[in-house]
PDB file of C-alpha atoms in Angstrom:
ATOM      1  CA  MET A   1      49.523   5.111  12.553  1.00 50.00           C
ATOM      2  CA  ALA A   2      46.451   5.172  11.288  1.00 52.00           C
ATOM      3  CA  ARG A   3      43.898   8.015  12.021  1.00 52.00           C
ATOM      4  CA  PRO A   4      40.527   6.233  14.276  1.00 53.00           C
ATOM      5  CA  THR A   5      37.509   6.538  11.709  1.00 55.00           C
ATOM      6  CA  ILE A   6      34.439   9.534  12.279  1.00 54.00           C
ATOM      7  CA  SER A   7      32.635   6.697  14.267  1.00 50.00           C
ATOM      8  CA  GLU A   8      35.466   5.628  16.282  1.00 51.00           C
ATOM      9  CA  ARG A   9      36.490   9.239  17.125  1.00 51.00           C
ATOM     10  CA  ALA A  10      32.658  10.166  17.838  1.00 48.00           C
ATOM     11  CA  SER A  11      32.102   7.390  20.167  1.00 48.00           C
ATOM     12  CA  SER A  12      34.975   8.295  22.867  1.00 48.00           C
ATOM     13  CA  THR A  13      32.609  11.293  23.500  1.00 46.00           C
ATOM     14  CA  ALA A  14      29.578   9.471  25.236  1.00 44.00           C
ATOM     15  CA  ALA A  15      32.133   7.686  27.346  1.00 43.00           C
ATOM     16  CA  GLY A  16      34.322  10.832  27.904  1.00 45.00           C
ATOM     17  CA  ASN A  17      31.995  12.882  29.562  1.00 47.00           C
ATOM     18  CA  GLU A  18      30.327  12.937  33.299  1.00 44.00           C
ATOM     19  CA  LEU A  19      26.576  12.401  32.191  1.00 49.00           C
ATOM     20  CA  PRO A  20      24.898  10.232  34.900  1.00 48.00           C
ATOM     21  CA  ALA A  21      25.616   6.919  34.637  1.00 46.00           C
ATOM     22  CA  ASP A  22      21.997   6.199  33.020  1.00 46.00           C
ATOM     23  CA  GLU A  23      22.307   8.475  30.567  1.00 49.00           C
ATOM     24  CA  ALA A  24      25.837   8.489  29.288  1.00 49.00           C
ATOM     25  CA  ASP A  25      25.328   4.511  28.432  1.00 48.00           C
ATOM     26  CA  ALA A  26      22.112   5.823  26.407  1.00 48.00           C
ATOM     27  CA  ALA A  27      23.907   7.835  24.755  1.00 50.00           C
ATOM     28  CA  GLN A  28      27.249   5.612  23.815  1.00 49.00           C
ATOM     29  CA  GLU A  29      24.655   3.203  22.440  1.00 48.00           C
ATOM     30  CA  SER A  30      23.523   5.712  20.466  1.00 48.00           C
ATOM     31  CA  LEU A  31      26.498   6.731  19.129  1.00 47.00           C
ATOM     32  CA  THR A  32      27.712   3.844  18.668  1.00 45.00           C
ATOM     33  CA  GLY A  33      24.440   1.012  17.820  1.00 47.00           C
ATOM     34  CA  ARG A  34      26.155  -0.685  20.955  1.00 45.00           C
ATOM     35  CA  PRO A  35      25.592  -1.304  24.269  1.00 45.00           C
ATOM     36  CA  ARG A  36      27.983   0.474  27.001  1.00 45.00           C
ATOM     37  CA  PRO A  37      30.243  -2.332  28.531  1.00 47.00           C
ATOM     38  CA  ALA A  38      28.875  -2.339  32.073  1.00 42.00           C
ATOM     39  CA  ARG A  39      30.266  -1.204  34.923  1.00 43.00           C
ATOM     40  CA  LYS A  40      30.492  -1.240  38.893  1.00 42.00           C
ATOM     41  CA  SER A  41      28.598   1.152  40.728  1.00 38.00           C
ATOM     42  CA  SER A  42      28.478   2.165  44.311  1.00 38.00           C
ATOM     43  CA  ARG A  43      24.938   2.957  43.796  1.00 38.00           C
ATOM     44  CA  SER A  44      22.709   1.820  41.702  1.00 40.00           C
ATOM     45  CA  ALA A  45      21.404   3.645  38.436  1.00 45.00           C
ATOM     46  CA  GLU A  46      18.126   5.291  38.140  1.00 50.00           C
ATOM     47  CA  PRO A  47      16.306   2.923  35.108  1.00 53.00           C
ATOM     48  CA  ARG A  48      16.485   3.201  31.601  1.00 61.00           C
ATOM     49  CA  THR A  49      13.458   3.836  30.611  1.00 82.00           C
ATOM     50  CA  PRO A  50      12.677   3.955  26.298  1.00 83.00           C
ATOM     51  CA  ARG A  51      11.124   7.710  27.108  1.00 84.00           C
ATOM     52  CA  ARG A  52      14.510   8.197  28.976  1.00 83.00           C
ATOM     53  CA  ARG A  53      16.663   7.284  26.279  1.00 85.00           C
ATOM     54  CA  LYS A  54      13.975   8.433  23.168  1.00 86.00           C
ATOM     55  CA  ARG A  55      15.060  11.886  25.252  1.00 87.00           C
ATOM     56  CA  ILE A  56      18.314  10.963  24.649  1.00 87.00           C
ATOM     57  CA  GLU A  57      18.111  10.705  20.838  1.00 90.00           C
ATOM     58  CA  ALA A  58      16.119  14.230  20.303  1.00 92.00           C
ATOM     59  CA  LYS A  59      17.998  15.632  22.474  1.00 92.00           C
ATOM     60  CA  ARG A  60      21.036  14.555  20.431  1.00 92.00           C
ATOM     61  CA  THR A  61      19.847  14.581  17.125  1.00 93.00           C
ATOM     62  CA  ALA A  62      18.786  18.457  18.348  1.00 95.00           C
ATOM     63  CA  ILE A  63      22.680  19.126  18.299  1.00 96.00           C
ATOM     64  CA  LEU A  64      23.532  17.422  15.133  1.00 95.00           C
ATOM     65  CA  ASP A  65      20.957  19.353  13.059  1.00 95.00           C
ATOM     66  CA  ALA A  66      22.044  22.927  14.632  1.00 96.00           C
ATOM     67  CA  ALA A  67      25.459  22.433  14.452  1.00 96.00           C
ATOM     68  CA  LEU A  68      24.325  20.881  10.414  1.00 94.00           C
ATOM     69  CA  ALA A  69      22.090  24.034   9.778  1.00 93.00           C
ATOM     70  CA  LEU A  70      26.116  26.420  11.243  1.00 95.00           C
ATOM     71  CA  PHE A  71      28.415  24.447  10.053  1.00 94.00           C
ATOM     72  CA  SER A  72      27.188  24.134   6.276  1.00 89.00           C
ATOM     73  CA  ARG A  73      26.724  27.931   6.447  1.00 89.00           C
ATOM     74  CA  HIS A  74      29.671  28.793   7.892  1.00 90.00           C
ATOM     75  CA  GLY A  75      32.667  26.085   8.416  1.00 88.00           C
ATOM     76  CA  LEU A  76      33.778  24.112  11.136  1.00 89.00           C
ATOM     77  CA  HIS A  77      36.043  27.785  11.984  1.00 90.00           C
ATOM     78  CA  GLY A  78      32.724  29.579  11.740  1.00 93.00           C
ATOM     79  CA  THR A  79      31.218  28.544  14.040  1.00 94.00           C
ATOM     80  CA  SER A  80      31.101  28.164  17.996  1.00 95.00           C
ATOM     81  CA  VAL A  81      29.604  25.362  20.823  1.00 95.00           C
ATOM     82  CA  GLU A  82      27.502  28.555  21.656  1.00 96.00           C
ATOM     83  CA  GLN A  83      25.715  29.092  18.633  1.00 96.00           C
ATOM     84  CA  ILE A  84      24.788  25.480  18.403  1.00 96.00           C
ATOM     85  CA  ALA A  85      23.938  25.190  21.849  1.00 96.00           C
ATOM     86  CA  GLU A  86      21.594  28.124  20.932  1.00 96.00           C
ATOM     87  CA  LEU A  87      20.065  27.003  17.867  1.00 96.00           C
ATOM     88  CA  ALA A  88      19.381  23.399  19.333  1.00 95.00           C
ATOM     89  CA  ALA A  89      17.706  25.464  22.324  1.00 94.00           C
ATOM     90  CA  VAL A  90      19.760  23.628  25.274  1.00 93.00           C
ATOM     91  CA  SER A  91      22.377  25.039  27.322  1.00 93.00           C
ATOM     92  CA  LYS A  92      26.445  24.684  26.840  1.00 93.00           C
ATOM     93  CA  THR A  93      27.350  23.063  29.582  1.00 91.00           C
ATOM     94  CA  ASN A  94      23.639  20.134  27.934  1.00 91.00           C
ATOM     95  CA  LEU A  95      26.068  20.429  25.341  1.00 94.00           C
ATOM     96  CA  PHE A  96      29.003  19.019  26.716  1.00 92.00           C
ATOM     97  CA  TYR A  97      26.842  16.044  28.309  1.00 90.00           C
ATOM     98  CA  TYR A  98      26.844  14.405  24.261  1.00 91.00           C
ATOM     99  CA  PHE A  99      29.551  16.130  23.115  1.00 92.00           C
ATOM    100  CA  GLY A 100      33.536  16.456  24.156  1.00 91.00           C
ATOM    101  CA  SER A 101      34.305  19.227  21.599  1.00 92.00           C
ATOM    102  CA  LYS A 102      32.888  21.296  18.546  1.00 93.00           C
ATOM    103  CA  ASP A 103      35.450  19.191  16.531  1.00 90.00           C
ATOM    104  CA  GLU A 104      33.141  16.308  17.831  1.00 91.00           C
ATOM    105  CA  VAL A 105      29.848  17.902  17.131  1.00 94.00           C
ATOM    106  CA  TYR A 106      31.450  18.074  14.036  1.00 92.00           C
ATOM    107  CA  VAL A 107      32.753  14.363  13.249  1.00 87.00           C
ATOM    108  CA  ALA A 108      29.442  13.411  14.315  1.00 90.00           C
ATOM    109  CA  VAL A 109      27.048  15.956  11.801  1.00 92.00           C
ATOM    110  CA  LEU A 110      30.027  14.092   8.956  1.00 89.00           C
ATOM    111  CA  SER A 111      29.182  10.653  10.284  1.00 85.00           C
ATOM    112  CA  ARG A 112      25.611  11.229   9.654  1.00 89.00           C
ATOM    113  CA  LEU A 113      25.831  12.620   6.596  1.00 88.00           C
ATOM    114  CA  LEU A 114      27.678  10.512   5.258  1.00 86.00           C
ATOM    115  CA  ASP A 115      25.481   7.514   6.220  1.00 86.00           C
ATOM    116  CA  GLN A 116      22.749   9.300   4.485  1.00 87.00           C
ATOM    117  CA  TRP A 117      24.564  10.371   1.556  1.00 85.00           C
ATOM    118  CA  LEU A 118      25.688   7.234   0.801  1.00 87.00           C
ATOM    119  CA  ASP A 119      22.061   4.845   1.206  1.00 90.00           C
ATOM    120  CA  PRO A 120      21.372   5.691  -2.043  1.00 90.00           C
ATOM    121  CA  LEU A 121      24.050   4.508  -3.423  1.00 92.00           C
ATOM    122  CA  ARG A 122      23.361   0.868  -1.703  1.00 92.00           C
ATOM    123  CA  SER A 123      20.330   0.035  -3.547  1.00 89.00           C
ATOM    124  CA  LEU A 124      22.385  -0.820  -6.970  1.00 91.00           C
ATOM    125  CA  ASP A 125      22.153  -4.550  -7.428  1.00 91.00           C
ATOM    126  CA  LEU A 126      22.261  -7.235  -9.677  1.00 92.00           C
ATOM    127  CA  ASP A 127      19.111  -8.702 -10.477  1.00 92.00           C
ATOM    128  CA  SER A 128      17.661  -5.691 -10.731  1.00 90.00           C
ATOM    129  CA  ASP A 129      17.248  -3.730 -14.632  1.00 95.00           C
ATOM    130  CA  PRO A 130      19.679  -1.345 -14.910  1.00 96.00           C
ATOM    131  CA  VAL A 131      18.548   1.310 -16.531  1.00 96.00           C
ATOM    132  CA  ALA A 132      15.500   1.070 -14.019  1.00 95.00           C
ATOM    133  CA  GLY A 133      17.987   0.582 -11.255  1.00 95.00           C
ATOM    134  CA  ILE A 134      20.418   3.810 -12.353  1.00 97.00           C
ATOM    135  CA  GLY A 135      17.154   5.814 -12.721  1.00 96.00           C
ATOM    136  CA  GLU A 136      15.984   4.984  -9.746  1.00 95.00           C
ATOM    137  CA  TYR A 137      19.447   5.983  -8.220  1.00 95.00           C
ATOM    138  CA  ILE A 138      19.047   9.631  -9.794  1.00 96.00           C
ATOM    139  CA  ARG A 139      15.854   9.958  -8.575  1.00 96.00           C
ATOM    140  CA  ARG A 140      17.715   9.267  -5.089  1.00 95.00           C
ATOM    141  CA  LYS A 141      20.333  11.421  -5.252  1.00 95.00           C
ATOM    142  CA  ILE A 142      17.613  14.806  -6.470  1.00 96.00           C
ATOM    143  CA  LEU A 143      15.555  13.543  -3.934  1.00 95.00           C
ATOM    144  CA  PHE A 144      18.533  13.985  -1.358  1.00 93.00           C
ATOM    145  CA  SER A 145      19.675  16.676  -2.255  1.00 94.00           C
ATOM    146  CA  ARG A 146      15.997  18.309  -2.069  1.00 95.00           C
ATOM    147  CA  THR A 147      15.326  17.428   1.729  1.00 93.00           C
ATOM    148  CA  HIS A 148      19.149  17.652   2.228  1.00 91.00           C
ATOM    149  CA  PRO A 149      20.339  20.425   0.350  1.00 91.00           C
ATOM    150  CA  GLU A 150      22.889  21.423   4.240  1.00 90.00           C
ATOM    151  CA  ALA A 151      24.271  18.028   4.291  1.00 90.00           C
ATOM    152  CA  SER A 152      25.221  18.066   0.530  1.00 90.00           C
ATOM    153  CA  ARG A 153      26.373  21.695   1.035  1.00 90.00           C
ATOM    154  CA  LEU A 154      29.027  20.600   4.320  1.00 90.00           C
ATOM    155  CA  PHE A 155      29.727  17.490   2.215  1.00 90.00           C
ATOM    156  CA  CYS A 156      30.992  19.654  -0.623  1.00 90.00           C
ATOM    157  CA  PHE A 157      32.685  22.111   2.241  1.00 88.00           C
ATOM    158  CA  GLU A 158      34.838  19.348   4.023  1.00 89.00           C
ATOM    159  CA  ILE A 159      35.945  17.230  -0.147  1.00 91.00           C
ATOM    160  CA  VAL A 160      37.208  20.744  -1.544  1.00 90.00           C
ATOM    161  CA  GLN A 161      39.441  21.316   1.906  1.00 89.00           C
ATOM    162  CA  GLY A 162      40.829  18.562   1.251  1.00 92.00           C
ATOM    163  CA  ALA A 163      38.287  16.516   3.191  1.00 89.00           C
ATOM    164  CA  PRO A 164      40.751  16.698   6.290  1.00 87.00           C
ATOM    165  CA  LEU A 165      38.037  14.634   8.700  1.00 83.00           C
ATOM    166  CA  LEU A 166      36.692  12.053   5.859  1.00 83.00           C
ATOM    167  CA  ARG A 167      39.756  11.045   3.927  1.00 88.00           C
ATOM    168  CA  ARG A 168      39.843   7.964   5.627  1.00 86.00           C
ATOM    169  CA  GLU A 169      36.469   7.084   5.789  1.00 85.00           C
ATOM    170  CA  LEU A 170      36.356   7.706   1.739  1.00 90.00           C
ATOM    171  CA  GLU A 171      39.036   5.549   1.405  1.00 92.00           C
ATOM    172  CA  THR A 172      37.962   3.332   3.949  1.00 91.00           C
ATOM    173  CA  SER A 173      33.899   2.318   3.565  1.00 89.00           C
ATOM    174  CA  LEU A 174      33.167   4.856  -0.011  1.00 91.00           C
ATOM    175  CA  LYS A 175      35.998   3.611  -1.823  1.00 95.00           C
ATOM    176  CA  GLN A 176      35.133  -0.525  -1.349  1.00 95.00           C
ATOM    177  CA  LEU A 177      31.274   0.404  -1.983  1.00 95.00           C
ATOM    178  CA  VAL A 178      31.732   2.227  -5.192  1.00 96.00           C
ATOM    179  CA  GLU A 179      33.881  -0.835  -6.035  1.00 97.00           C
ATOM    180  CA  ALA A 180      31.014  -3.104  -5.218  1.00 96.00           C
ATOM    181  CA  LYS A 181      29.180  -0.713  -7.224  1.00 96.00           C
ATOM    182  CA  ALA A 182      31.521  -0.551  -9.948  1.00 97.00           C
ATOM    183  CA  GLU A 183      31.755  -4.085 -10.561  1.00 97.00           C
ATOM    184  CA  VAL A 184      27.592  -4.499 -10.631  1.00 97.00           C
ATOM    185  CA  ILE A 185      28.028  -2.459 -14.094  1.00 97.00           C
ATOM    186  CA  ARG A 186      30.761  -3.595 -15.250  1.00 97.00           C
ATOM    187  CA  ALA A 187      28.592  -7.038 -15.044  1.00 97.00           C
ATOM    188  CA  TRP A 188      25.627  -5.929 -16.389  1.00 97.00           C
ATOM    189  CA  THR A 189      27.851  -4.330 -19.671  1.00 96.00           C
ATOM    190  CA  ALA A 190      29.501  -7.847 -19.287  1.00 96.00           C
ATOM    191  CA  ALA A 191      26.068  -9.329 -19.309  1.00 96.00           C
ATOM    192  CA  GLY A 192      25.655  -6.480 -22.757  1.00 95.00           C
ATOM    193  CA  ARG A 193      22.818  -5.021 -20.256  1.00 95.00           C
ATOM    194  CA  LEU A 194      24.511  -1.421 -20.514  1.00 96.00           C
ATOM    195  CA  ALA A 195      26.193  -0.403 -23.305  1.00 96.00           C
ATOM    196  CA  PRO A 196      30.287   0.037 -22.760  1.00 95.00           C
ATOM    197  CA  VAL A 197      30.225   2.612 -19.543  1.00 96.00           C
ATOM    198  CA  ASP A 198      33.123   3.391 -17.623  1.00 97.00           C
ATOM    199  CA  PRO A 199      31.626   2.564 -14.324  1.00 97.00           C
ATOM    200  CA  HIS A 200      33.093   5.127 -12.125  1.00 98.00           C
ATOM    201  CA  HIS A 201      32.918   8.039 -14.371  1.00 98.00           C
ATOM    202  CA  LEU A 202      28.916   7.477 -14.697  1.00 97.00           C
ATOM    203  CA  ILE A 203      29.095   7.419 -10.285  1.00 97.00           C
ATOM    204  CA  PHE A 204      30.602  10.746 -11.048  1.00 97.00           C
ATOM    205  CA  ALA A 205      28.447  11.839 -13.246  1.00 97.00           C
ATOM    206  CA  ILE A 206      25.564  10.874 -11.749  1.00 97.00           C
ATOM    207  CA  TRP A 207      27.022  12.928  -8.014  1.00 96.00           C
ATOM    208  CA  ALA A 208      28.383  15.889 -10.427  1.00 96.00           C
ATOM    209  CA  THR A 209      25.243  16.243 -11.667  1.00 97.00           C
ATOM    210  CA  THR A 210      22.569  15.675  -8.645  1.00 96.00           C
ATOM    211  CA  GLN A 211      24.592  17.366  -5.998  1.00 95.00           C
ATOM    212  CA  HIS A 212      25.261  20.768  -8.909  1.00 96.00           C
ATOM    213  CA  TYR A 213      21.311  21.349  -7.420  1.00 96.00           C
ATOM    214  CA  ALA A 214      22.042  21.727  -3.661  1.00 94.00           C
ATOM    215  CA  ASP A 215      25.688  23.030  -4.199  1.00 94.00           C
ATOM    216  CA  PHE A 216      24.495  25.461  -6.403  1.00 95.00           C
ATOM    217  CA  ALA A 217      21.914  26.548  -5.172  1.00 95.00           C
ATOM    218  CA  SER A 218      21.992  30.240  -5.650  1.00 95.00           C
ATOM    219  CA  GLN A 219      22.619  29.939  -8.996  1.00 97.00           C
ATOM    220  CA  ILE A 220      20.333  27.948 -10.199  1.00 97.00           C
ATOM    221  CA  ASP A 221      17.319  30.431  -8.377  1.00 97.00           C
ATOM    222  CA  ALA A 222      19.431  33.176  -9.597  1.00 98.00           C
ATOM    223  CA  LEU A 223      19.753  31.691 -13.253  1.00 97.00           C
ATOM    224  CA  LEU A 224      15.557  31.106 -13.863  1.00 97.00           C
ATOM    225  CA  ASP A 225      13.930  32.257 -10.148  1.00 97.00           C
ATOM    226  CA  THR A 226      13.179  28.993  -9.014  1.00 97.00           C
ATOM    227  CA  GLY A 227      14.977  25.444  -7.236  1.00 96.00           C
ATOM    228  CA  LEU A 228      14.747  22.581  -5.630  1.00 95.00           C
ATOM    229  CA  ASP A 229      11.696  23.771  -2.849  1.00 95.00           C
ATOM    230  CA  ASP A 230       9.770  23.176  -5.855  1.00 97.00           C
ATOM    231  CA  GLU A 231       8.636  20.327  -6.128  1.00 95.00           C
ATOM    232  CA  ALA A 232       7.817  20.826  -9.723  1.00 97.00           C
ATOM    233  CA  PHE A 233      11.361  21.939 -10.575  1.00 97.00           C
ATOM    234  CA  ALA A 234      12.604  18.932  -9.036  1.00 97.00           C
ATOM    235  CA  GLU A 235      11.266  16.231 -10.777  1.00 97.00           C
ATOM    236  CA  GLU A 236      11.893  18.403 -14.223  1.00 97.00           C
ATOM    237  CA  ALA A 237      15.166  18.267 -12.639  1.00 97.00           C
ATOM    238  CA  ALA A 238      15.298  14.279 -12.317  1.00 97.00           C
ATOM    239  CA  ARG A 239      13.074  13.788 -15.604  1.00 97.00           C
ATOM    240  CA  ASN A 240      16.075  15.572 -17.513  1.00 98.00           C
ATOM    241  CA  ILE A 241      19.261  13.953 -15.650  1.00 98.00           C
ATOM    242  CA  GLN A 242      17.747  10.676 -16.142  1.00 97.00           C
ATOM    243  CA  ARG A 243      17.809  11.250 -20.197  1.00 97.00           C
ATOM    244  CA  ILE A 244      20.516  12.872 -20.819  1.00 97.00           C
ATOM    245  CA  ILE A 245      22.458   9.602 -18.379  1.00 97.00           C
ATOM    246  CA  LEU A 246      20.440   6.393 -19.492  1.00 97.00           C
ATOM    247  CA  ASP A 247      20.032   7.584 -22.810  1.00 95.00           C
ATOM    248  CA  GLY A 248      24.582   7.257 -22.651  1.00 94.00           C
ATOM    249  CA  ILE A 249      24.690   3.771 -21.333  1.00 95.00           C
ATOM    250  CA  ARG A 250      20.484   2.546 -22.990  1.00 94.00           C
ATOM    251  CA  VAL A 251      21.806  -0.704 -24.902  1.00 90.00           C
ATOM    252  CA  ARG A 252      20.336  -0.468 -28.774  1.00 81.00           C
ATOM    253  CA  ALA A 253      20.164  -1.809 -31.793  1.00 70.00           C
ATOM    254  CA  ASP A 254      22.353   0.662 -33.996  1.00 66.00           C
ATOM    255  CA  ARG A 255      25.246   0.416 -31.193  1.00 56.00           C
TER     256      ARG A 255
END
């Protein structure tokens, strides 16, 4: 039997906890993007207002942000629910209104992370200039490593462990997106707009070089006394990675 996806597992959280009716509805919609199915009630629920929804989403975001910070440093098993609640400035009971367990929090963090991580790759488009498009993809990946270093490290941590909670997503949504973008790169090559290159190895090279700056930040700091928190260094890193990779795939007359 196929394991449920991250989003399927996460969507069970709001439905399984004893939230007040209106807050459970809002939490379910926040998790899945779909309204919770209507149900009969012997009492009228308090109206769901934009202010209430905003408050619920803000609290859920605070929990996920706190969990990300802790999971990226200590891993799933080295982090406690109490630590997450304390860092998010919510009670443990309140945290369980939104997530049924620590594993559910971890799953929700990974779900949000994967969507953010894939977003720059979605921008590669057949109609765009190949060199400009791939150059922009590199720039956005460095920007993600700079602005979301903890997310990058947690993703790396999950993959190194064998992707126990991400495996199905890697084999479905990630694989489908990579294959779609590989076809774009093949089409560029076939049209003579890029030098011959294997699309998968090109994508892997971009991932490896750009994510290195977040995942191995301590090593970079030890060697250079700087890192991506320095905007000038981040720009320098992006320019050099672009030069190294783009010069290898740019069409030249002598080829």
